[in-house]
Coordinates of C-alpha atoms in Angstrom, one line a residue:
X1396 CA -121.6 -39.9 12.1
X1397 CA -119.7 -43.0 10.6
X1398 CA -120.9 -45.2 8.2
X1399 CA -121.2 -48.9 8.5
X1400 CA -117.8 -48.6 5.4
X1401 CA -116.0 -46.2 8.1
X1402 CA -116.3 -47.8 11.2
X1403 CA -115.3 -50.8 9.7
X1404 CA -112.4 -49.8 8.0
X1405 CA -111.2 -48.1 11.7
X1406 CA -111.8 -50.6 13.4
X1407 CA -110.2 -53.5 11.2
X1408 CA -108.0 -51.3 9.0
X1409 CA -108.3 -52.2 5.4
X1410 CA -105.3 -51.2 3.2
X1411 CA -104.3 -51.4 0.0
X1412 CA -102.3 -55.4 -0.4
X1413 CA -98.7 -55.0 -0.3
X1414 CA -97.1 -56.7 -3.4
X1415 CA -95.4 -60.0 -3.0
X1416 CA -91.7 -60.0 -2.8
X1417 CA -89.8 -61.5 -5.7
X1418 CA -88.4 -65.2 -4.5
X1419 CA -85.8 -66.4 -6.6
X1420 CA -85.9 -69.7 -7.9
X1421 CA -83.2 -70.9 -5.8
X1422 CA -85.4 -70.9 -3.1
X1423 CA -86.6 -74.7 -2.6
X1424 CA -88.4 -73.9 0.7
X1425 CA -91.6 -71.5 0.2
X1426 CA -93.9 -70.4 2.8
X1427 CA -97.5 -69.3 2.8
X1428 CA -98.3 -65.8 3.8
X1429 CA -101.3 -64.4 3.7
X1430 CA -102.8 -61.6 1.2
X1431 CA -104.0 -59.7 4.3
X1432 CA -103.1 -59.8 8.1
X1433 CA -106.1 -60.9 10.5
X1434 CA -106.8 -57.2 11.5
X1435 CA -107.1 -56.2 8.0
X1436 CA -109.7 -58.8 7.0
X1437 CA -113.4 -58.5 8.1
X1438 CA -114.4 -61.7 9.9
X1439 CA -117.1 -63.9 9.6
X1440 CA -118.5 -62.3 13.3
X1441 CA -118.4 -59.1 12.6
X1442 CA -119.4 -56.7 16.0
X1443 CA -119.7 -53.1 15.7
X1444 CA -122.1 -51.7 18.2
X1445 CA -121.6 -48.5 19.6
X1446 CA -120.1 -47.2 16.8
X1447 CA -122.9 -44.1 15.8
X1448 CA -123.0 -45.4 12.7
X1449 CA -126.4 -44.2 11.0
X1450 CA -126.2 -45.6 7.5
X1451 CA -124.3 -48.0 5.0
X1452 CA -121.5 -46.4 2.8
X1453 CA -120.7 -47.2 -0.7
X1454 CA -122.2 -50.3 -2.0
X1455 CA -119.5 -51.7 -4.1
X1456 CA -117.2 -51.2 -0.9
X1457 CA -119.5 -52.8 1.2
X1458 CA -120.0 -55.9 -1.0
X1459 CA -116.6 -56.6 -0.9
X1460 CA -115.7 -56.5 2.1
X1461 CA -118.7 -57.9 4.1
X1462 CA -119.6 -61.1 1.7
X1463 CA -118.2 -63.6 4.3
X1464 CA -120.4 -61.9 7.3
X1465 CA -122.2 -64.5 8.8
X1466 CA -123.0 -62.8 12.4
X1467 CA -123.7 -58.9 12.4
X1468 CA -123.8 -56.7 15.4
X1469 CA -124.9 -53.5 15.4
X1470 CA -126.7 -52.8 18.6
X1471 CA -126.9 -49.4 20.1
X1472 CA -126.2 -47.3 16.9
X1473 CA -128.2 -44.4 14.9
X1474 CA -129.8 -46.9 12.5
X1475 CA -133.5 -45.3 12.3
X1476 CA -134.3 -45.9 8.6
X1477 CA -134.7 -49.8 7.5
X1478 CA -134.1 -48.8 3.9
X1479 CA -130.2 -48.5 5.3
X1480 CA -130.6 -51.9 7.1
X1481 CA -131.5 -53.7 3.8
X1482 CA -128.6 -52.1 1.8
X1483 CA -126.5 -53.8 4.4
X1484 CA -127.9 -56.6 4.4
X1485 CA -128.1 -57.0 1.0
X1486 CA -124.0 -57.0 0.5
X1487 CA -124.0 -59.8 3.5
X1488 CA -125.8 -62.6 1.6
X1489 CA -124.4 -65.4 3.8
X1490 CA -125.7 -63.7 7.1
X1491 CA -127.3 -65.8 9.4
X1492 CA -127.5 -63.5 12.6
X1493 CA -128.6 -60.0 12.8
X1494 CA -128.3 -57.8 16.3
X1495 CA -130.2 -54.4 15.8
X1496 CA -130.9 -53.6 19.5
X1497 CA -130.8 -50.2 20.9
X1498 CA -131.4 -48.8 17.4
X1499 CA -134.6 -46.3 16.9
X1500 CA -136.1 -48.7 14.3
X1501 CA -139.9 -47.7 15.1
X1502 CA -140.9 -46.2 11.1
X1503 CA -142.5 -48.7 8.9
X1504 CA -141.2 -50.5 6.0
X1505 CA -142.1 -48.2 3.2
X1506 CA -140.8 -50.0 0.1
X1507 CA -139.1 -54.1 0.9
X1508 CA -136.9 -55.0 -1.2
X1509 CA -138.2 -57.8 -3.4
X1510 CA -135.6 -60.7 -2.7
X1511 CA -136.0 -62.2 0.5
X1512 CA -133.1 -62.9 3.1
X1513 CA -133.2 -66.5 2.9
X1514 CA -130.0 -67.3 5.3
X1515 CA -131.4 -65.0 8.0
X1516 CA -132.3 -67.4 10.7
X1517 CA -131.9 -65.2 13.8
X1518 CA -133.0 -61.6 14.3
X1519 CA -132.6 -59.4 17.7
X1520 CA -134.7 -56.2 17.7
X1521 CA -134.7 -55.6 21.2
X1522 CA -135.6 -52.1 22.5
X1523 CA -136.0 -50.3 18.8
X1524 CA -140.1 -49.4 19.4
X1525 CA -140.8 -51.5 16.4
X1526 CA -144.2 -51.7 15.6
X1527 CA -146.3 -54.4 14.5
X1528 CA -147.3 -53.9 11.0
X1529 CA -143.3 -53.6 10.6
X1530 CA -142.6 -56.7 12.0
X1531 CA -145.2 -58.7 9.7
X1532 CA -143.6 -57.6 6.9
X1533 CA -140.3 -58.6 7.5
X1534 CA -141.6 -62.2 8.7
X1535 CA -142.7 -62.1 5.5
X1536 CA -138.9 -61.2 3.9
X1537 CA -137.7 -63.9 6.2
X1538 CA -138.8 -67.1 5.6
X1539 CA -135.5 -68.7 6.9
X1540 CA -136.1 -67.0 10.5
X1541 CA -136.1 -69.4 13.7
X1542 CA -135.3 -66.9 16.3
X1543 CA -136.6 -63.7 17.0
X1544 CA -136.2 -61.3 19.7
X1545 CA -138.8 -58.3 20.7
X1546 CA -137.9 -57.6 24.3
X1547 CA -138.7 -54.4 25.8
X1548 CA -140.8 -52.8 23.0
X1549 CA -143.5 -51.6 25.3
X1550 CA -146.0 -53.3 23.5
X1551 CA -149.8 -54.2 25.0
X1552 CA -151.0 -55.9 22.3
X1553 CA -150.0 -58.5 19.7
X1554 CA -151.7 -56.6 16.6
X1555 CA -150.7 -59.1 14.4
X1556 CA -152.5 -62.4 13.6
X1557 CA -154.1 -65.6 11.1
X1558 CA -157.5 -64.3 11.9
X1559 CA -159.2 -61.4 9.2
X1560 CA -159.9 -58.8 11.5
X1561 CA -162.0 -57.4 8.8
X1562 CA -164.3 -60.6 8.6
X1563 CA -164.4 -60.3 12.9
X1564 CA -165.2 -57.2 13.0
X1565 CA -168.3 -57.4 10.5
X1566 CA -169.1 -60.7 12.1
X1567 CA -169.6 -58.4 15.6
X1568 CA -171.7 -56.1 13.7
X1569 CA -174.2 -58.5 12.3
X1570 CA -174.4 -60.0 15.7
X1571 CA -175.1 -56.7 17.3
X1572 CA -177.1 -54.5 14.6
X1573 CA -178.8 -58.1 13.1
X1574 CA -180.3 -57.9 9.6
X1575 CA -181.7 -54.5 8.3
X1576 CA -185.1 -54.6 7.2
X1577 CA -184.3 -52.7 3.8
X1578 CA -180.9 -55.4 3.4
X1579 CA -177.8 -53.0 4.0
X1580 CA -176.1 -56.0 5.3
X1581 CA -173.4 -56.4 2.7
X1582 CA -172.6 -52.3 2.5
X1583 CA -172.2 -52.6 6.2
X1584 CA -169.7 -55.5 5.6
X1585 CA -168.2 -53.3 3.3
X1586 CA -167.5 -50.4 4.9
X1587 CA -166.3 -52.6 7.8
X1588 CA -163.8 -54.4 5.5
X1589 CA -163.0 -50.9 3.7
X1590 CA -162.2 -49.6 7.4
X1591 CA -159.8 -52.2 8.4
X1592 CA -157.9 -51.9 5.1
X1593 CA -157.3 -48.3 5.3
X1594 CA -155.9 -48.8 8.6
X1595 CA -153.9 -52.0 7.9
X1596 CA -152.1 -49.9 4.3
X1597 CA -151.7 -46.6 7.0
X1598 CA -149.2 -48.8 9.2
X1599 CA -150.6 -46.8 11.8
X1600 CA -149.7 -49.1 15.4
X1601 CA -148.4 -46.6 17.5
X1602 CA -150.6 -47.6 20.1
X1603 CA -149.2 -50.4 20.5
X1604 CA -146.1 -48.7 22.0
X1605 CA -147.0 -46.1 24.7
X1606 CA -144.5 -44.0 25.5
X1607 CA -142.6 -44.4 28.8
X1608 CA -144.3 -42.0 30.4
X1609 CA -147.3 -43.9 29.7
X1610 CA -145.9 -47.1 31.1
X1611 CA -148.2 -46.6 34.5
X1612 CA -151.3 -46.7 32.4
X1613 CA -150.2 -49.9 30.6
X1614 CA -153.4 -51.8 32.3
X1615 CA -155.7 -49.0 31.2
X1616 CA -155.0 -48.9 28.0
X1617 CA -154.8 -52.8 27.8
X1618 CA -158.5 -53.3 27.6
X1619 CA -159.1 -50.6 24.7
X1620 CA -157.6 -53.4 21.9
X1621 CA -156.1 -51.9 18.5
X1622 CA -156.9 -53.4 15.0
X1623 CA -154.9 -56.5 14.3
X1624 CA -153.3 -57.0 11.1
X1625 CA -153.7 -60.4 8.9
X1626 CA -150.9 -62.4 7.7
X1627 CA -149.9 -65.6 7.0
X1628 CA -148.4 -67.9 9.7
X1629 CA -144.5 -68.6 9.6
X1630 CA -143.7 -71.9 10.1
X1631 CA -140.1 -71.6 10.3
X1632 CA -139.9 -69.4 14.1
X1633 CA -139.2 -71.5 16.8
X1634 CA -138.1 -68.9 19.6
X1635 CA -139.4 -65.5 20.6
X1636 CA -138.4 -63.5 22.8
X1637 CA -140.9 -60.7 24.1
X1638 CA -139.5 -60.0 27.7
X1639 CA -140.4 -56.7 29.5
X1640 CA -143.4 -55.9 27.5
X1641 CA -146.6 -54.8 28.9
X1642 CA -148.8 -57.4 27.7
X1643 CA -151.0 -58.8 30.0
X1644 CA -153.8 -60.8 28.7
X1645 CA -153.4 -64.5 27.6
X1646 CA -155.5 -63.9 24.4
X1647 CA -152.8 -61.5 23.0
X1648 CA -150.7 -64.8 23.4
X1649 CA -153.1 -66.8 21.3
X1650 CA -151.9 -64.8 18.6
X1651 CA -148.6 -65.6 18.5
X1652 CA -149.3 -69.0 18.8
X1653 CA -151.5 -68.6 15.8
X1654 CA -148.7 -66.6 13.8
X1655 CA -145.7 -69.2 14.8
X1656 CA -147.7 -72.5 14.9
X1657 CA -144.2 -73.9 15.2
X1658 CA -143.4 -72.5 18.2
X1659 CA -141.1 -74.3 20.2
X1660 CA -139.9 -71.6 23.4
X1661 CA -141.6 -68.6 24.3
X1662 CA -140.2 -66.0 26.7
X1663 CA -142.7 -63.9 28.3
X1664 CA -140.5 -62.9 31.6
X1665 CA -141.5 -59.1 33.5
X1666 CA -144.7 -59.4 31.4
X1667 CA -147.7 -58.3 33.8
X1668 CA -149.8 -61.0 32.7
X1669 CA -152.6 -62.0 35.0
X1670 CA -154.0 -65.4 33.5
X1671 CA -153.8 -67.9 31.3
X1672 CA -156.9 -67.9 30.7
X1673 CA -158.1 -66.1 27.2
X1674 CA -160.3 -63.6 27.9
X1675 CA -162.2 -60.8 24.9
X1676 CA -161.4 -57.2 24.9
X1677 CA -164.4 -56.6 27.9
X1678 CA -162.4 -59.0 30.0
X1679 CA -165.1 -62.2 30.0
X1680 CA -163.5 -65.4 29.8
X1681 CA -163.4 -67.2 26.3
X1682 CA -164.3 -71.3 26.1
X1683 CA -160.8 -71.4 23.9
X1684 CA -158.3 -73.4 26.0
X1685 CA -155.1 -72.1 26.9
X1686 CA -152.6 -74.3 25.0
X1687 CA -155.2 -74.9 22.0
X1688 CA -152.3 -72.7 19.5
X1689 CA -149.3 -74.3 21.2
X1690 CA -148.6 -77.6 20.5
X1691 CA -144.9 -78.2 20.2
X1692 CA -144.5 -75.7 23.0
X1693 CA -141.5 -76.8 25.0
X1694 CA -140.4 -73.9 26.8
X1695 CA -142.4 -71.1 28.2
X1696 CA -140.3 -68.6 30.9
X1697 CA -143.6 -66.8 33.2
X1698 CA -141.1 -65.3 35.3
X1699 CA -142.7 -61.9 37.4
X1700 CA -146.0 -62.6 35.6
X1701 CA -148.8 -61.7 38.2
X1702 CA -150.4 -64.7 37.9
X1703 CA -151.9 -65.8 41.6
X1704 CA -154.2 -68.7 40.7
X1705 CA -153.1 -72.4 41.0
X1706 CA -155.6 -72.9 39.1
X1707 CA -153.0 -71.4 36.2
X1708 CA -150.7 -74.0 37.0
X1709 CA -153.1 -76.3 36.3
X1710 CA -153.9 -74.9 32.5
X1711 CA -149.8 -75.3 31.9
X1712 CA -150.6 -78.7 32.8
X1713 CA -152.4 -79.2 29.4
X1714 CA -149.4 -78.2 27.0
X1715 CA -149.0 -81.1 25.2
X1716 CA -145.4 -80.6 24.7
X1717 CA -144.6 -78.3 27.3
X1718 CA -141.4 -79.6 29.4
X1719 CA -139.6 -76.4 30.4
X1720 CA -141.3 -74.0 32.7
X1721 CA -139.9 -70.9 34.6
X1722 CA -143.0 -69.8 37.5
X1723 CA -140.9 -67.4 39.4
X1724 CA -141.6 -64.5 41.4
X1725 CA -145.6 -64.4 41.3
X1726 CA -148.1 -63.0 43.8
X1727 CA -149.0 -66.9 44.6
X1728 CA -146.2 -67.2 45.8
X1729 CA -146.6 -64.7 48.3
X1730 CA -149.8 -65.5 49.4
X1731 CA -148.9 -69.6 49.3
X1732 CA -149.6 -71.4 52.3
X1733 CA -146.5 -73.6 52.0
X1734 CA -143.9 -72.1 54.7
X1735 CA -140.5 -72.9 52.4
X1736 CA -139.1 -73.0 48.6
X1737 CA -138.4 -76.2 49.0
X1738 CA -142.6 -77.2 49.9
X1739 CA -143.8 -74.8 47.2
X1740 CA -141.6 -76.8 44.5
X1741 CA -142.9 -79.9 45.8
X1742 CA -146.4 -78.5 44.8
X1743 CA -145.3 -77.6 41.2
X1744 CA -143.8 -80.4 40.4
X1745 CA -146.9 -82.6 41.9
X1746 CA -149.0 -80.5 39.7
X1747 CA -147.0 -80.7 36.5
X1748 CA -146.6 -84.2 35.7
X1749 CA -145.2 -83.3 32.4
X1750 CA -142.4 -80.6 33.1
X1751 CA -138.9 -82.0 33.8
X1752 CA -137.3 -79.0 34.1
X1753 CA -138.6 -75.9 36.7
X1754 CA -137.2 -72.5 37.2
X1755 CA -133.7 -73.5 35.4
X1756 CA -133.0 -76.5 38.2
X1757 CA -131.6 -79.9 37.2
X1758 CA -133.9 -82.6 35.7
X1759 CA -136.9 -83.9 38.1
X1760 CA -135.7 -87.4 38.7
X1761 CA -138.1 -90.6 39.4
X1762 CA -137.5 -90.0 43.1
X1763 CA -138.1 -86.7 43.7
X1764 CA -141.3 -86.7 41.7
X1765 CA -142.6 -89.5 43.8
X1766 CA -141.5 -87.5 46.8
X1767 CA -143.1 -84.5 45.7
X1768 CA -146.8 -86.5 44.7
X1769 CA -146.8 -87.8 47.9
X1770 CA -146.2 -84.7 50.2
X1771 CA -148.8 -83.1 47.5
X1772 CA -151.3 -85.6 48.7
X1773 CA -150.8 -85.0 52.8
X1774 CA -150.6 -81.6 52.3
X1775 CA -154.3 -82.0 51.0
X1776 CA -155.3 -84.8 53.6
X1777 CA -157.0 -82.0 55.8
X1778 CA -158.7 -80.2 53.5
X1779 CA -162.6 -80.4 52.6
X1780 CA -163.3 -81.3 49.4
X1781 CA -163.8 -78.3 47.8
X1782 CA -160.3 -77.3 48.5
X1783 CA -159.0 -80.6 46.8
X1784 CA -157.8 -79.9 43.2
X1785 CA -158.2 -82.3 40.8
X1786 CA -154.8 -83.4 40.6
X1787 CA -154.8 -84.7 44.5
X1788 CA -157.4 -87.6 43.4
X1789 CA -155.6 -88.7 40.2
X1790 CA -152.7 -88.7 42.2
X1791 CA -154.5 -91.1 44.8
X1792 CA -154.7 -93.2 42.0
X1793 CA -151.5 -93.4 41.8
X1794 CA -149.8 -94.5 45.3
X1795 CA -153.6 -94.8 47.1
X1796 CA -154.5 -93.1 50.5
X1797 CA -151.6 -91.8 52.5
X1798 CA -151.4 -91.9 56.4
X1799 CA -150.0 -88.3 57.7
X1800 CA -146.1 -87.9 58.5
X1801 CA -145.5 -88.4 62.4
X1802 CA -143.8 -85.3 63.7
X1803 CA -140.8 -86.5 65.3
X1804 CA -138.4 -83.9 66.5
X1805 CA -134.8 -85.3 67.6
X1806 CA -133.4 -82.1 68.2
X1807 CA -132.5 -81.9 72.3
X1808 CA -134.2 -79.2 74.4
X1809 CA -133.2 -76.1 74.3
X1810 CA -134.8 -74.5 77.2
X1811 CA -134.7 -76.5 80.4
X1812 CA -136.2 -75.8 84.1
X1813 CA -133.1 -76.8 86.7
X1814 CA -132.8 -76.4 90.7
X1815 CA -129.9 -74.0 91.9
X1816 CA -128.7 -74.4 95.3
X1817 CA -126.9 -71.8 97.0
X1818 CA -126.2 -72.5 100.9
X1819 CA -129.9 -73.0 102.2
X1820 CA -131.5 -71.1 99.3
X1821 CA -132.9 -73.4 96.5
X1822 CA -135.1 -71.6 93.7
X1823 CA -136.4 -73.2 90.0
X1824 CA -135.3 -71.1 86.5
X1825 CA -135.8 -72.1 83.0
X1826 CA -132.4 -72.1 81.6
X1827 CA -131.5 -71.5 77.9
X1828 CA -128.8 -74.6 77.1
X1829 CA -127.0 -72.4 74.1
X1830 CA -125.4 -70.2 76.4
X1831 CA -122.2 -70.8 77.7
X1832 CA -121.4 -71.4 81.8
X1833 CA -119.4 -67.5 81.5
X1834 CA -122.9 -66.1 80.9
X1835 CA -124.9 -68.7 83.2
X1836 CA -122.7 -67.1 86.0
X1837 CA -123.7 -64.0 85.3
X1838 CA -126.9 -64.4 85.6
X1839 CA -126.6 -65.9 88.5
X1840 CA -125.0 -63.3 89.8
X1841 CA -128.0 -61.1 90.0
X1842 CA -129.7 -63.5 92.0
X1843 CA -127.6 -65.0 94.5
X1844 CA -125.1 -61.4 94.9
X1845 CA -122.2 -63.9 94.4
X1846 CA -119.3 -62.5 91.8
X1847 CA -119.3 -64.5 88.6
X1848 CA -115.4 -65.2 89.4
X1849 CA -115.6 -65.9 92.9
X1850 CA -118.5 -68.7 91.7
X1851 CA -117.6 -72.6 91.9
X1852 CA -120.3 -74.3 89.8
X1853 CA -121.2 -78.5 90.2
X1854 CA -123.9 -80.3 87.4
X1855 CA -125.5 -82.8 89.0
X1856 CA -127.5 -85.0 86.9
X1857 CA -131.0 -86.3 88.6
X1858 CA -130.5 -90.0 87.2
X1859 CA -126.5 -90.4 88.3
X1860 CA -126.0 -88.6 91.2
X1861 CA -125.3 -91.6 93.2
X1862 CA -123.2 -92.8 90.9
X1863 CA -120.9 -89.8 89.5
X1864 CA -121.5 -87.4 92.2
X1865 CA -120.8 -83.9 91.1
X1866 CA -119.3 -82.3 88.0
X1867 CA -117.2 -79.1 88.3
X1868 CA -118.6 -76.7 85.3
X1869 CA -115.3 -75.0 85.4
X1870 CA -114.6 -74.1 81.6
X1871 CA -116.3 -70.6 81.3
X1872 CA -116.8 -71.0 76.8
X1873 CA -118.4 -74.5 77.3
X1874 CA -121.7 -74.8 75.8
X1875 CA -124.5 -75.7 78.6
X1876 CA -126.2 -78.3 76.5
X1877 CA -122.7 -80.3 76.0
X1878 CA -123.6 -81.4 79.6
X1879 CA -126.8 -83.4 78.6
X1880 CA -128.7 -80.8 80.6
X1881 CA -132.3 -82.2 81.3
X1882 CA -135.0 -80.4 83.2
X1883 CA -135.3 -81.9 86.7
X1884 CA -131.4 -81.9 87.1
X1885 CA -129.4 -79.6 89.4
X1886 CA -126.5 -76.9 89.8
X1887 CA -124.7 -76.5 92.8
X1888 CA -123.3 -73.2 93.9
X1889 CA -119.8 -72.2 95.8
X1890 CA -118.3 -69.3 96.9
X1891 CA -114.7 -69.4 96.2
X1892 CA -112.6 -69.1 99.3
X1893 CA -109.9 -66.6 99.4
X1894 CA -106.3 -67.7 99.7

C-alpha cells in the first residue's frame, strides 16, 4: 500500500525543476513562468481519498511538499494508527480542515504529541469506530476546533463529560451503603476513585461501539451505562455532528452540552432518541431541564428521532437561543390528529414561538405565524381542558377568544339526482357530473336498450325551460358538469331515425 509521499507524488507528479533558459540581454520583454506547472505543485486543498494509503512517507519529503495544505482529505483509506495521522499532520502546520472518514481509527492515542494543532478548526471522523477516551484526548490537542464530525460511530453513550465520575460514583455509595459504624467511609471513597482511574488510564470504551451485529440490541444495552471519562470543557466547538448513532436518551445529550458549553448546532438526525426529557441510567425522570447545558444552541436537527410526545415540542420551546429546528419523520407524526403537512406545521410553528426556521423551509414570516396561532387556537376550541396545552391559553392572550371557521364549500356538486325521459318511461338516477355525455350514453344504454349512437340527448334545465327550451348534448367528450347540471333538472331521450 501507498504512502501519503507516493500517492501524492502520482497523483500530482512532482519532478525535479527544469533549469531556466539562458535569456540574453537583448531581450527587453521578459515573461514570468513559473518554477513548477499546476499539476506538479501540491495545492492548498489537497484530496486524496481512496488512495489505500496506510501511513506517511519520509518526513523531510513530506514537509516540503505539504507546508501550504490547508484542507486535507483522506477519507476511505488504511489509516488505523493515529501515531501516522500526527506525523502528517505535523508537516501540514497551516491545516485548518482534516477529513479522516472511512478510516479504521478505533485504537487509542497511546503517546500525543506534545504540541497542539492550533490551526485545526474542523475535523471529520465519520464512520472510524472511534472511541471516547480517544476523542477527549484530541479535544484536548485541539484547542482551535469549531467543528467536529462523529456520524455513524455506533455509539450509545456519550462516556465523556465535566462531571468526576469518580466523585458520582462514591456519592451513590454513601447514599446507598450510608455511614459504616467502624468509619470505612473514606477507603470506600478510595477504592471507588481507585476504580474509575484504572479504567479511565485502560482506555477501555469498547462498549460504547457495539458491533453491527449488535446494532438490534442497541436499546438493551442502552440502559446498562459505561464509565464516563472527565475532562475539561472546550469552549472553542460550535458544531457536532453525531448523525446515525444509537444514542437514545436525552441525558447522554446533557453531556455534550456540558463538554462544548459553546455549542452553537447540534446534529442528532437517525438517532433513536425517545425524549427530551433526562432521565438516570434506571430510566426515572431527572428535575434537570432539558436545555439547562445549551444556551447558545441555535440549531438542533431531530430528524427520525422517535420522539411521540408534544409535550417534547414543548421542552424545545425553552432553548433560549434555539432558532433552527429540524422535527421530521417522528412517530407523532404518525399518530397526529391533524389530516395534512400543511396543519401539522401550523402546530409547530404555534408551539415554537422562538424557531424561525423548521425542517429547512424559508423564514416564518409575521403572517404565517399569526395564521398558524390562530388555527392552533380553533383547533383546541373543542377540546376539554385537560387536552389544552399550555401554549393555547398564552396564545389567547394574544389575539383573545376565537369564533370557529364557517365551513363553506364552493365547489359545485358532483353527484346530482336527474329525471330521464324515454317515450312514456320516466325513472330518477343519481348521476356523476365528471363523466363525459360518451359514457352517460352508455349507461343509458343498459337501461332504456337504446344504442349509445342511435341516442339523441336534450338538457333541460328545471328553472329555464320556458325560456331556452331544450339543449342538444351532442358533443360525446363534453364534461356533464359544464352544463350547470343541478339535481331536479332533466334529460330527454331520442331514438335517432334512420335515413
Amino acid at each position: 500500500m501507498p504512502t501519503l509521499l507516493e500517492a501524492l507524488e502520482e497523483k500530482y507528479g512532482m519532478e525535479p525543476d527544469e533549469k531556466e533558459e539562458h535569456v540574453e540581454e537583448e531581450v527587453l520583454v521578459s515573461i514570468f513562468v513559473p518554477k513548477l506547472p499546476p499539476r506538479q505543485s501540491t495545492p492548498q486543498l489537497l484530496i486524496l481519498n481512496d488512495c489505500n494509503i496506510d501511513r506517511a512517507g519520509e518526513p523531510e519529503d513530506l514537509k516540503k511538499k505539504c507546508r501550504i495544505v490547508k484542507e486535507l482529505d483522506l477519507a476511505q483509506n488504511k489509516l488505523n494508527n493515529w501515531n501516522e495521522v500526527f506525523v502528517i499532520l505535523s508537516h501540514m502546520p497551516r491545516v485548518e480542515f482534516v477529513n479522516l472518514s472511512l478510516n479504521h481509527l478505533t485504537g487509542p492515542i497511546q503517546k500525543p504529541p506534545v504540541t497542539k494543532m492550533d490551526h485545526l478548526r474542523n475535523l471529520v471522523l465519520n464512520n472510524t469506530k472511534l472511541e471516547w477516551c480517544s476523542v477527549e484526548k484530541l479535544l484536548r490537542l485541539l484547542p482551535a476546533l469549531e467543528e467536529l464530525h462523529l456520524s455513524l460511530n455506533e455509539y450509545t453513550h456519550v462516556l465523556i463529560d465535566t462531571i468526576d465520575p469518580a466523585a458520582e460514583q462514591s456519592s451513590t455509595v454513601n447514599s446507598d451503603a450510608g455511614t459504616d459504624a467502624t468509619g470505612n467511609n473514606n477507603t470506600k471513597d478510595e477504592t471507588a476513585t481507585s476504580q474509575a482511574e484504572d479504567t479511565m488510564s485502560s482506555c477501555s470504551c469498547s462498549s460504547s461501539s457495539p458491533q453491527p451485529a449488535e446494532q438490534n440490541q442497541s436499546v438493551d444495552m442502552a440502559s446498562v451505562e459505561p464509565p464516563t471519562l472527565q475532562t475539561d470543557p472546550h469552549g472553542g466547538v460550535r458544531k457536532l455532528h453525531l448523525t446515525g448513532n444509537y444514542i437514545s436518551e436525552w441525558g447522554e445529550i446533557c453531556r455534550i452540552g456540558r463538554v462544548f458549553p459553546q455549542l452553537e448546532a447540534l446534529v442528532l438526525a437517525d438517532c433513536p432518541l425517545r425524549s427530551l426529557k433526562p432521565t438516570d441510567p434506571q430510566g426515572n425522570e431527572n428535575e434537570e431541564e432539558s436545555h439547562k447545558y445549551f444556551p447558545h444552541l441555535k440549531l438542533l436537527n431531530l430528524s427520525n428521532a422517535k420522539i411521540d410526545s408534544w409535550e417534547d415540542i414543548d421542552r424545545l420551546s425553552e432553548f433560549p437561543a434555539l432558532c433552527n429546528v429540524r422535527l421530521q419523520y417522528w412517530p407523532l407524526w404518525a399518530r397526529t390528529d391533524s389530516t395534512t403537512e400543511h396543519e401539522r406545521r401550523q402546530l409547530l410553528i404555534a408551539r415554537l414561538p422562538n424557531i424561525s426556521i423548521l425542517n429547512g423551509g424559508d423564514t416564518i414570516g409575521a403572517v404565517e405565524r399569526e395564521d398558524a396561532e390562530r388555527s392552533f387556537i380553533r383547533h383546541y376550541l373543542d377540546k376539554s381542558d385537560g387536552e389544552r396545552p399550555r401554549r393555547y391559553y398564552e396564545l389567547i392572550g394574544v389575539h383573545g377568544q376565537l369564533d370557529p371557521l364557517v365551513n363553506i364549500d364552493l365547489r359545485p356538486e358532483r353527484k346530482v339526482k336527474v329525471r330521464f325521459t324515454f317515450e312514456d318511461q320516466a325513472i330518477e338516477r343519481t348521476v356523476d357530473v365528471n363523466r363525459t355525455v360518451s359514457d352517460l350514453k352508455s349507461r343509458l344504454e343498459r337501461i332504456f336498450e337504446v344504442p349509445a349512437a342511435r341516442m339523441r340527448l336534450y338538457y333541460v334545465d328545471q328553472d329555464f325551460r320556458d325560456l331556452q327550451g331544450l339543449e342538444e348534448m351532442k358533443y360525446p367528450h363534453k364534461v356533464l358538469y359544464s352544463y350547470n347540471i343541478r339535481s331536479g333538472d332533466e334529460i330527454i331521450i331520442e331514438r335517432k331515425v334512420k335515413s
